[in-house]
Structures are given as C-alpha cells and as structure tokens.
Coordinates of C-alpha atoms in Angstrom, one line a residue:
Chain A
X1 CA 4.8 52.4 -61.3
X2 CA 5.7 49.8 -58.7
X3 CA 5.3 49.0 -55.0
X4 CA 7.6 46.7 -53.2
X5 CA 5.9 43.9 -51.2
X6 CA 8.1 42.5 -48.4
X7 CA 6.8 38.9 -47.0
X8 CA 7.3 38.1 -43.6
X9 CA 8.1 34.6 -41.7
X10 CA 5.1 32.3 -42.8
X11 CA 4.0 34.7 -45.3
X12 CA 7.4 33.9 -47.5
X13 CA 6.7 30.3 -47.4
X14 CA 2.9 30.9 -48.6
X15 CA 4.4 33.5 -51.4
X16 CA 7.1 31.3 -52.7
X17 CA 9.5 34.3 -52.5
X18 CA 10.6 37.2 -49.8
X19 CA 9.7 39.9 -51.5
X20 CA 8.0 41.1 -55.2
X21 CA 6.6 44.3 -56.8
X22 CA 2.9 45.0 -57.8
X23 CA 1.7 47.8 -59.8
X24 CA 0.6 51.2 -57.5
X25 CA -1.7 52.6 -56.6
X26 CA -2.5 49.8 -54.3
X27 CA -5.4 49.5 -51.6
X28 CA -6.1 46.7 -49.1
X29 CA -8.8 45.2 -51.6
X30 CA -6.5 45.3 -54.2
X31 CA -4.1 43.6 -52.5
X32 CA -6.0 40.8 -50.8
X33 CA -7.5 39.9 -54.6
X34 CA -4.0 40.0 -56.0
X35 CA -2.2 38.0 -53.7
X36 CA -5.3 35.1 -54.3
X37 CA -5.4 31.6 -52.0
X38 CA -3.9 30.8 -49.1
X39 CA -1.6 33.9 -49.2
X40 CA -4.2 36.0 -49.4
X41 CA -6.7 34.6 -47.0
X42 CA -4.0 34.4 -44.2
X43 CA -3.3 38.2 -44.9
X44 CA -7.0 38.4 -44.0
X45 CA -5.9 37.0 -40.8
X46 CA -6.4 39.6 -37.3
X47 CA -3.0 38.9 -36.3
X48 CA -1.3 40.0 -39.6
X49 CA 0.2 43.7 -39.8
X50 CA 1.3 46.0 -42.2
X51 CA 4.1 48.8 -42.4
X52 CA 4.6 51.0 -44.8
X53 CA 7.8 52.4 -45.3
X54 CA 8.9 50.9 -41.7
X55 CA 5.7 52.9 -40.3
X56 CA 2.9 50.1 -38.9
X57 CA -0.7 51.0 -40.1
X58 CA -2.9 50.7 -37.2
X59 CA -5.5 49.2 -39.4
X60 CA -4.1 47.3 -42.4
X61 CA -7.4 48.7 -44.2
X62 CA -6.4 52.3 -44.7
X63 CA -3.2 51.1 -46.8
X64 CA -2.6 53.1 -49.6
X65 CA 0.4 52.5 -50.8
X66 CA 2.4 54.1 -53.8
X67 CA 5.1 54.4 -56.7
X68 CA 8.2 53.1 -54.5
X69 CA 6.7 52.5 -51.3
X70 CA 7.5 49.4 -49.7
X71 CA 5.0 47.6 -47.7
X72 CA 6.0 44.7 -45.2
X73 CA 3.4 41.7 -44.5
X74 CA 4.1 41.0 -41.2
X75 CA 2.4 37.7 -39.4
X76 CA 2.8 37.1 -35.9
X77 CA 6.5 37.9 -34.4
X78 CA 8.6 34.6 -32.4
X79 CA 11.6 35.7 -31.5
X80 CA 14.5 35.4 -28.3
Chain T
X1 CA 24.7 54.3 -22.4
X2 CA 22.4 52.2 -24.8
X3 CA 24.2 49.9 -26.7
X4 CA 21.5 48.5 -29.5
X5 CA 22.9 46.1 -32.1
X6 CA 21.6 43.2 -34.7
X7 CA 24.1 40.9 -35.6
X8 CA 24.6 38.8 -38.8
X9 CA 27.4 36.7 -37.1
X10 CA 28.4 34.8 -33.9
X11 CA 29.5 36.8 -30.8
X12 CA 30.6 35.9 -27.7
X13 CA 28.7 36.8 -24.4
X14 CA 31.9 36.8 -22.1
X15 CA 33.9 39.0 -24.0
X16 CA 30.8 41.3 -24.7
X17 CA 30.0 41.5 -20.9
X18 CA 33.6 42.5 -19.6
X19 CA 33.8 45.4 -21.9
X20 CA 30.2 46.8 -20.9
X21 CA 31.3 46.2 -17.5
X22 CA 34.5 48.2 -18.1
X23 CA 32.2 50.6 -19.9
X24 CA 30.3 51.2 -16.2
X25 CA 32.4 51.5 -13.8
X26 CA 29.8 54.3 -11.6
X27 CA 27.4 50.7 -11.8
X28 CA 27.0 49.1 -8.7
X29 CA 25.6 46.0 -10.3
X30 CA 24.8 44.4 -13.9
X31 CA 22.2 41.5 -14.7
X32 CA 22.2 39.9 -18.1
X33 CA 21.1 37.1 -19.8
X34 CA 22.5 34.9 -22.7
X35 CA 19.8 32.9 -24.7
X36 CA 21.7 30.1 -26.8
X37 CA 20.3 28.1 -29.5
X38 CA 19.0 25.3 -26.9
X39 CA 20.2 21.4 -28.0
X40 CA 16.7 19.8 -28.8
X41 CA 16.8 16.5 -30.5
X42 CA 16.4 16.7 -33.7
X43 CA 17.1 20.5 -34.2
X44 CA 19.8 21.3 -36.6
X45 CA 19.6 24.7 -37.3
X46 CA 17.5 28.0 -36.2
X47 CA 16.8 30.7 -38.3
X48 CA 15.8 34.2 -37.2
X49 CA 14.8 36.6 -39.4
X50 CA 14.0 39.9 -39.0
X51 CA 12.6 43.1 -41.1
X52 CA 15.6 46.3 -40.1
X53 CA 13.1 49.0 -40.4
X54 CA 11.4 48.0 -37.6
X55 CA 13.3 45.6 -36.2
X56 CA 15.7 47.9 -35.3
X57 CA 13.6 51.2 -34.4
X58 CA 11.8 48.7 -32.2
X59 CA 14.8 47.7 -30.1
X60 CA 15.7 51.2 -29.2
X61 CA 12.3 51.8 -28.3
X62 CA 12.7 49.1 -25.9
X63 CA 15.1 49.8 -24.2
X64 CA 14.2 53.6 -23.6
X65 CA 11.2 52.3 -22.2
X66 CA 13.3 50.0 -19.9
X67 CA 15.5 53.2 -19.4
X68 CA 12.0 54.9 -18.4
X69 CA 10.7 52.3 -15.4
X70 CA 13.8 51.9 -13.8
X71 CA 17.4 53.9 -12.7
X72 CA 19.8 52.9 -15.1
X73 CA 23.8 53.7 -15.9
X74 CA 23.6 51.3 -19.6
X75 CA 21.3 48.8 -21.4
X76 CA 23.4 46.5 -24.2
X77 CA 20.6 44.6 -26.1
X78 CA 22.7 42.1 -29.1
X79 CA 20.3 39.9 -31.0
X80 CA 21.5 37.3 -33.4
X81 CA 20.0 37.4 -36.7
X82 CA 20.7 35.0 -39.7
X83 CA 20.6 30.9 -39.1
X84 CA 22.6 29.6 -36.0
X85 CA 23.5 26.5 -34.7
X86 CA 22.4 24.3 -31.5
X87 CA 24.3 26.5 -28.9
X88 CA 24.9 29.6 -30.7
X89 CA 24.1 32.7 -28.7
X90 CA 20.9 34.3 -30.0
X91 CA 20.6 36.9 -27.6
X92 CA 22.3 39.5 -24.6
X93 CA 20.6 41.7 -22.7
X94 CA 22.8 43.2 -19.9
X95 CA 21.2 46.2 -17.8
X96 CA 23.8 48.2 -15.3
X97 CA 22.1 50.0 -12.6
X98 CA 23.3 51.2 -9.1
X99 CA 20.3 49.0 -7.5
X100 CA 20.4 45.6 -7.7
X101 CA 16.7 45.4 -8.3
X102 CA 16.6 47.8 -10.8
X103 CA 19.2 45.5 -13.1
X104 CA 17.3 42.6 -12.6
X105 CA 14.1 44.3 -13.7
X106 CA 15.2 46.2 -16.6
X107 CA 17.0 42.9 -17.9
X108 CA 14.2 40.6 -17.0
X109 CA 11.3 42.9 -18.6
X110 CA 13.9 43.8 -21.9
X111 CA 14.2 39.8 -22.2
X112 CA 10.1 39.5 -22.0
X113 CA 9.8 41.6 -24.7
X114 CA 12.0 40.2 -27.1
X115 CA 10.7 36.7 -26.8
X116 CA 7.6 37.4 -27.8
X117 CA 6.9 41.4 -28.6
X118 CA 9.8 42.3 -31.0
X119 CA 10.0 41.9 -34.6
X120 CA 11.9 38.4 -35.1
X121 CA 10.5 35.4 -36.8
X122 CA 11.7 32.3 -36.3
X123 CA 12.2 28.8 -37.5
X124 CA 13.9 25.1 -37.5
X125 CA 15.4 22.7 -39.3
X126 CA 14.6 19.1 -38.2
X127 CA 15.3 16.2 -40.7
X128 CA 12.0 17.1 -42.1
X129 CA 12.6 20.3 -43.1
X130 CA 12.2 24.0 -41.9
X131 CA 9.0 24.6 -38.8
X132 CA 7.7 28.3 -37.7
X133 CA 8.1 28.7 -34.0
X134 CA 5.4 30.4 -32.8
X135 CA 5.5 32.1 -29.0
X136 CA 4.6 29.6 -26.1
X137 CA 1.9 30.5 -23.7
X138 CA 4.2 30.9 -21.1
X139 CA 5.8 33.8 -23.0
X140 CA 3.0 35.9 -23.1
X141 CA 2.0 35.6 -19.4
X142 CA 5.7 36.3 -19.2
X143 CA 4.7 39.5 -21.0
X144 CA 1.5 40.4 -19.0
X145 CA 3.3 40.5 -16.0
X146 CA 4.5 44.1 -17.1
X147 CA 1.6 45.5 -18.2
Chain I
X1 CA 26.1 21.3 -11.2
X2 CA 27.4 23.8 -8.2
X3 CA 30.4 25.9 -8.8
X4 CA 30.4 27.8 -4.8
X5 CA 33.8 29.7 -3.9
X6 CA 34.8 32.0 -1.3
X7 CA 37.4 34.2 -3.2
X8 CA 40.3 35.9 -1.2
X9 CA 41.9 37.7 -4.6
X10 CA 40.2 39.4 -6.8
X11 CA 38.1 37.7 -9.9
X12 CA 37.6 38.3 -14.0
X13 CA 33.3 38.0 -13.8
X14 CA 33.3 38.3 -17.3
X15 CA 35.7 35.0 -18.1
X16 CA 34.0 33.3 -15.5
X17 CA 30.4 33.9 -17.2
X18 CA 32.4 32.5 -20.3
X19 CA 34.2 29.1 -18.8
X20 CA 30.1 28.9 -17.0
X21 CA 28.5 29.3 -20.0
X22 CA 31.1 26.6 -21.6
X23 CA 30.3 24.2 -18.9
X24 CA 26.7 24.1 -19.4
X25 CA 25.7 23.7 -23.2
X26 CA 22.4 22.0 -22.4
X27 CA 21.5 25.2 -21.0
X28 CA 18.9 27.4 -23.1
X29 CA 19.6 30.7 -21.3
X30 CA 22.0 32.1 -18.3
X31 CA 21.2 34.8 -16.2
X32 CA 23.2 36.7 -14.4
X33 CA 24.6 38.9 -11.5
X34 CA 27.6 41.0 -11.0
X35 CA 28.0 43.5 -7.9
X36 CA 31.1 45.7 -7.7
X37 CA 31.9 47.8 -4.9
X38 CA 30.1 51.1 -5.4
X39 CA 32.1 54.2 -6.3
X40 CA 30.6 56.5 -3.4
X41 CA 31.9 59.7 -2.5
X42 CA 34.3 59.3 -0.1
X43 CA 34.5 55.6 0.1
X44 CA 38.1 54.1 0.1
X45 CA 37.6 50.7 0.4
X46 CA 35.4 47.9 1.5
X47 CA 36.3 45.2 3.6
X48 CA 33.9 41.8 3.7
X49 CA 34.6 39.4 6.6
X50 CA 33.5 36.2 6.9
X51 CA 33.5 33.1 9.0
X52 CA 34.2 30.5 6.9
X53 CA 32.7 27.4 9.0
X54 CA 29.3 29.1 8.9
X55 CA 29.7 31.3 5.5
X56 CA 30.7 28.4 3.1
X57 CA 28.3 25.9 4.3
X58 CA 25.6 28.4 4.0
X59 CA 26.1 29.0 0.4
X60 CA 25.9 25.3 -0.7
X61 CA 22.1 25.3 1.6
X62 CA 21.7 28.5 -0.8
X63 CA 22.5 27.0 -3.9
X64 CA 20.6 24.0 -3.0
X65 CA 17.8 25.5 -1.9
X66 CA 17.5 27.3 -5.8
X67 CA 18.0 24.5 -7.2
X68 CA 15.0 23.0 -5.3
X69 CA 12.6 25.6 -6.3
X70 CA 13.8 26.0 -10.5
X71 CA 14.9 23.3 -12.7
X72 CA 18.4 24.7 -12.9
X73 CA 21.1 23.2 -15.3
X74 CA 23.7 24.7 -13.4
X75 CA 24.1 28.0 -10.8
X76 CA 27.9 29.6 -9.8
X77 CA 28.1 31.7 -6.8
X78 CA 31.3 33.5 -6.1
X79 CA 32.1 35.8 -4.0
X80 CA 34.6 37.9 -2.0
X81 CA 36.1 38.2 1.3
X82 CA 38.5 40.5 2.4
X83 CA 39.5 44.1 1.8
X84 CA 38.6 45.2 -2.0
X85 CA 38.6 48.5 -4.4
X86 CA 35.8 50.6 -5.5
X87 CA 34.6 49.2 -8.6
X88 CA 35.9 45.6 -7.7
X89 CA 33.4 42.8 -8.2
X90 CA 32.6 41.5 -4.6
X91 CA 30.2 38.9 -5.7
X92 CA 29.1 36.9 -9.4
X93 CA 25.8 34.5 -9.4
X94 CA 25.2 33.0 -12.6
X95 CA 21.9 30.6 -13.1
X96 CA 21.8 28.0 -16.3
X97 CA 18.6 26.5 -17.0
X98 CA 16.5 25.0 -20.1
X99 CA 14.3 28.6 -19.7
X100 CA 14.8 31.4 -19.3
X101 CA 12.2 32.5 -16.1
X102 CA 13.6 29.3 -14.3
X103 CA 17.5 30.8 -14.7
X104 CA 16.4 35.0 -13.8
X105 CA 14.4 33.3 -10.7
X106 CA 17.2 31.8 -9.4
X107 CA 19.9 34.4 -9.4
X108 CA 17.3 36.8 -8.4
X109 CA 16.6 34.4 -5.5
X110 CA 20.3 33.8 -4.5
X111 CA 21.6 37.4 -5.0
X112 CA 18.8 38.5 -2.6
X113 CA 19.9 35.9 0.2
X114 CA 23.4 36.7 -0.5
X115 CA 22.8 40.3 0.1
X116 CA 21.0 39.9 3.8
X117 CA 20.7 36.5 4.8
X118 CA 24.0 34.8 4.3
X119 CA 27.3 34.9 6.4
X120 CA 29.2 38.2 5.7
X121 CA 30.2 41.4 7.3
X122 CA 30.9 44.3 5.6
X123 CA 32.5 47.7 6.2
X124 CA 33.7 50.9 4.6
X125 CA 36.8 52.9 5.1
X126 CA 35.9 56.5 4.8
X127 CA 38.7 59.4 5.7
X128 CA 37.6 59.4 9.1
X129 CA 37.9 55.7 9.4
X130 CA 35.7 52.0 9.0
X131 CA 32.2 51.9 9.8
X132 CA 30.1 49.1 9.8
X133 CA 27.3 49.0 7.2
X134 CA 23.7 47.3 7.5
X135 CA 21.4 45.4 5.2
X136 CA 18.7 48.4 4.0
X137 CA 15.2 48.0 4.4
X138 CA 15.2 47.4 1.0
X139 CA 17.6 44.2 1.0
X140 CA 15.1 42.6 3.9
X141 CA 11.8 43.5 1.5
X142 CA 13.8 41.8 -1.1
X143 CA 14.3 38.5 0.9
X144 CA 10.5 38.8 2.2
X145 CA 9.1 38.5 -1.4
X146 CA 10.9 34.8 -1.6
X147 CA 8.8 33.2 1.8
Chain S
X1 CA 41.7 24.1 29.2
X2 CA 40.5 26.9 27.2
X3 CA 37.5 27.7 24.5
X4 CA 38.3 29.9 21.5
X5 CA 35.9 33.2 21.4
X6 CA 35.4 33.8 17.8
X7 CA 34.3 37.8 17.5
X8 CA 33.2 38.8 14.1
X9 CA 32.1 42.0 12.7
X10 CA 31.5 45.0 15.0
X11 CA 31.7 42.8 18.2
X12 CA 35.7 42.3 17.0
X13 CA 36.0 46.3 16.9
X14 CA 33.7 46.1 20.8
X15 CA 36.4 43.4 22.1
X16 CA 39.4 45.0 20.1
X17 CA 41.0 41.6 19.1
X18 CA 39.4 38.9 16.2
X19 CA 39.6 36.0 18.6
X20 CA 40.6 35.2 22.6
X21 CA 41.0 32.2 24.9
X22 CA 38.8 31.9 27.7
X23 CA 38.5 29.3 30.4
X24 CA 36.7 26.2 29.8
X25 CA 33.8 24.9 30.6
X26 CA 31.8 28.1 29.4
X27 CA 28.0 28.8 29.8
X28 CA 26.3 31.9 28.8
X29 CA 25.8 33.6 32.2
X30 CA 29.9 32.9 32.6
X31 CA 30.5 34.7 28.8
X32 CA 28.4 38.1 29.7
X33 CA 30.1 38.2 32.8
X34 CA 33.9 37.7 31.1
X35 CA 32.9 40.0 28.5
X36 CA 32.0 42.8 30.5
X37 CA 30.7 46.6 29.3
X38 CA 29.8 47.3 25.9
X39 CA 30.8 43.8 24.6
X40 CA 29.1 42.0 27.3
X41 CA 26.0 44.1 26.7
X42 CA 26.5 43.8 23.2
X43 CA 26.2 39.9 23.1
X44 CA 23.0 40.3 24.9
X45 CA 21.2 42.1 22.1
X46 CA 18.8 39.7 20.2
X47 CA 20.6 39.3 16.9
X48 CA 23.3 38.2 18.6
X49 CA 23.7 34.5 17.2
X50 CA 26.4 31.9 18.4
X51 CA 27.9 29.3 17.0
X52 CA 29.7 26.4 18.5
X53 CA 32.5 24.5 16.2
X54 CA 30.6 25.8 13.1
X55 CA 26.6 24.8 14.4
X56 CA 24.5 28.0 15.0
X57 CA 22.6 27.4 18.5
X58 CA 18.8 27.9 18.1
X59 CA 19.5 29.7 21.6
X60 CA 22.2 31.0 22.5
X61 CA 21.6 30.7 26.4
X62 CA 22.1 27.0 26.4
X63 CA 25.6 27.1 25.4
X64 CA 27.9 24.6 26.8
X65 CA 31.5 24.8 25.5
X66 CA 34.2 22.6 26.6
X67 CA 37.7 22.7 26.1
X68 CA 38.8 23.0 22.4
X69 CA 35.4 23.9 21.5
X70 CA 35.3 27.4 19.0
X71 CA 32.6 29.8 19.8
X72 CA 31.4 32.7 17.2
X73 CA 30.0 35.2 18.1
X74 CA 27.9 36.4 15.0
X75 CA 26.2 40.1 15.0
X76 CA 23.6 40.4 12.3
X77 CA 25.7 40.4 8.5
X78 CA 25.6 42.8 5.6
X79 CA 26.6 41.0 3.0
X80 CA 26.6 41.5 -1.4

C-alpha cells in the first residue's frame, strides 16, 4: 500500500533522490512529518505545489493521496 | 494547426521553421523565436527538467489560450528537455497569423509564459558544480504585461 | 553585425534564419519575421518597386536606428523587389540579442517601419488589372506606438 | 542639357513611362507646368516627396536641378 512521491528541481537535491514510495493513506501532515528537515520545511514553503495524479491541488492541504497515486512536489518552475 | 512537442534531443530551428512555413501557406506572416543555451563564462552545461503530466497538458493549454487572444492559421511550441550544451536550442515558438501583429503577439506572449509560467526547472553546471536558475525579475514583469 | 539586402529573386527564409542563427552564437535568443504574399481571392501577383538610391540607404538608418534603441547582437533585413507569387516571402527580419525582449523589440520595431515608413511601392494584379495598394490604418498605428 | 525625371509608383502609371528627360535647369514651378494634367496635379498633392540624386528635399518647392542631376518623384509607399 504505496504512494509514489515525485521530487521536483530543488526538492530532488534536498531528497537525495527523484522519486520514492511512502506507505498510503497519506495526508499533508503526514507528509510534512515524514519527509523531516530541510526537505520538509521547504515543502512548507507558499511557493511549493502539489499534483496528484498530473492534477494540481489548489491547496496542497487537502491532499489525500492513495494506494498508487503519485504525487509530484513541485517548487517554483525556471524554464525558456 | 498546433504543433506541441517536448524534445529529449537536439533540433534544429531552420529546418523546423521551413516545414511550418510550408505547412501555412494561407499565412500571411510567421514570428518565432529560438532561445539557445546562451555562452556565459563558466557555464558548461544546462539541464531542464520537466514533470510530462503537466508539463505537457500545460503547453497545449498555452497555446489554446494564445489561439484564443489572437487570429491564428498555426502555433509550433518545441521545448528542449534533458541537459544541453552552450548554444543548443532550448526552445521555438513560431506563431503564423494573416496579421502581422497578431504573430508577433501570440509568439511574444507564448515565449513569456514559458520563461517563467510553465513547468521546467532548470539548472547549471559551472566548475563548481550544478546551480538552480530561478526566474529573473524581468521575466515576471515580462509576464504581467499580459495579464 | 548588419546583414541588409534588396533581393531581386526569390529567397529560402528558413536557411537564412539558419546561416543567421550560425552567425551569431553569442546570441541568447532570435526573433523573427517572415511575410509572404497573401493568398487573397483573386490576387495574381504582387509587384514591389523600389528606388534603390533612397530604399537601400533607408534600411541601413533602419537597422541602425534598432540597434540604437536594443542591445542587438545582430539583426538581417531582407527583402524583395519586383514582381513575386502568392505565398512568396516578400520580406525576412531576424533580431539576435543576449535577451530575449531586446531581439522581439527590434523585429517588431523594424517590420513595422518596413511596412509604412520605408521606400517601397507595392501593387496587385487582379483579373481586371494592377492597382496600387496603401499602408492600412493599422500599419500607421503600428509605427505611431514606436515615437 | 537634360535632368532625369524619376516617376515611381502610381505617378509612373499617371506619366505612362518609369523615367523621362527634361530640359535643364529645372525648378518646381517649371516641373508642374511640363508635367501637365493629372500628373502635374498629382505632384502637387502633399505627400508628394522628391528627391534629387538620392537626397530627399525637406521641400520640394526649392528644387534646383541642373544638368545630369536625377530627380524622384516619390508618392507615399506601401511597403512589407
């Protein structure tokens, strides 16, 4: 009983890795205790988003994520 | 005709141009824009990374929006993604319109929106390692001027 | 640097964005411009006249001029004279520059002068004949945003 | 002893011919008056400019031609 995290730009560099699983059901608490330190305090941050299944929440609070979602930690786009 | 693609390798903006061209005929004109990789000292590399499921969705919502404010025959939109090197194209936007203004617009306001409202992330490689690029000021007044 | 040519024959706007592009690798972004001749009901041909010891000067003050106002790495402006084809290009502008608001600016800029302020006449053949065709109110609002 | 009349756009449909000879030295009054009828008229209209060997006159009533000299006659241009 899994979800997939997916870590975005910055975020990667904070987790180590691009992507890893967690056990569902998840909620935003959960995750934010979890994903302890700097990870998780930038995740606090108001310009971090989350999707769900490639859908943005327009709060990242209301996630509830589970078995085989996969949710993307996304921190602020840079792109052209 | 939207043509809406990421691209793991290298491309060439000439060749791409002349065949949406060709694919327009009823267009009185076409703007576009290549963005390459710029030579800064001390840059090696640039990586862009990007996440598909939105990534992607978020392009074509683009450019129907672009397709929305202004009269347009075709809208190509090609972004690079992967790690390039110093004068690699990242990016062509190329809007065919019968109006001049209209191509300008559309290509101008598509270009905005990429830099610094799409779903890319990305970074160098100096001798010190890799560095997140984060949008310049200048790219979000770019942005504003749309709104 | 400049790149300014009156073309009698007919031109590839899609290998000359790629030998422009070539030529400027310092440059972080191109933009620009390709006009054809419209394919309007009824319109056989288009002829552009110029007079060269007037027209030719006038786009080097043109070019000059945009390179004045934006720091440009480069800017091309071709365009044709003569009798031409619907769907031929008539006329390419293509802008270099370190960014990317400096090089949409420019061709922006030049197309606009090109279109009502520089050195051409242009006419249609239609079934009954040529007839002469005017700037729009359009092209002279266009200029009037650049005073 | 002749000046080159340069006619482009509509005024070379108005005059029928690209270019002529006319006699030298040539001042404006002396041009209307060659030029008569629709041409003639024509070249009075306000965006009428001429040029002398290439230099647009900031008037064209003080134009002074001698022989050799090339003068355009420019209606307002289309161009693009």
């Amino acid at each position: 009983m899994a979800v997939t995290l997916i870590f975005l730009g910055r975020l990667a560099d904070l987790a180590g890795m691009p992507e890893r699983e967690i056990d569902s059901p998840l909620d935003w608490g959960t995750l934010v205790e979890e994903l302890e330190g700097e990870l998780g305090e930038a995740l606090e941050g108001e310009k971090v988003k989350v999707a769900v299944n490639g859908k943005l929440l327009a709060d990242k609070r209301i996630l509830a994520a589970s078995d085989g979602d996969e949710v993307a930690l996304l921190p602020p786009v840079s792109g052209g | 005709m939207l043509d809406i693609q990421l691209l793991e390798k290298g491309f060439s903006p000439g060749k791409a141009l002349g065949l949406f061209a060709k694919a327009h005929p009823e267009a009185g004109g076409i703007a576009s824009f290549v963005g390459k990789v710029r030579m800064d000292e001390g840059v090696k590399a640039l990586e862009l990374t990007h996440y598909e499921p939105l990534t992607l969705p978020g392009m074509h919502a683009l450019a129907e929006e672009a397709q929305a404010r202004w009269n347009l025959d075709g809208l190509l939109i090609w972004h690079r993604v992967g790690v390039m090197r110093p004068q690699a194209p990242i990016v062509l936007v190329s809007a065919a319109a019968r109006h001049r203004r209209d191509a300008f617009q559309a290509a101008d306001f598509t270009m905005d929106h990429l830099k610094s409202d799409a779903w890319f992330w990305k970074r160098e490689r100096r001798a010190d390692g890799w560095h997140w690029i984060e949008p310049r000021e200048q790219d979000h007044d770019d942005l504003a001027r749309w709104r």
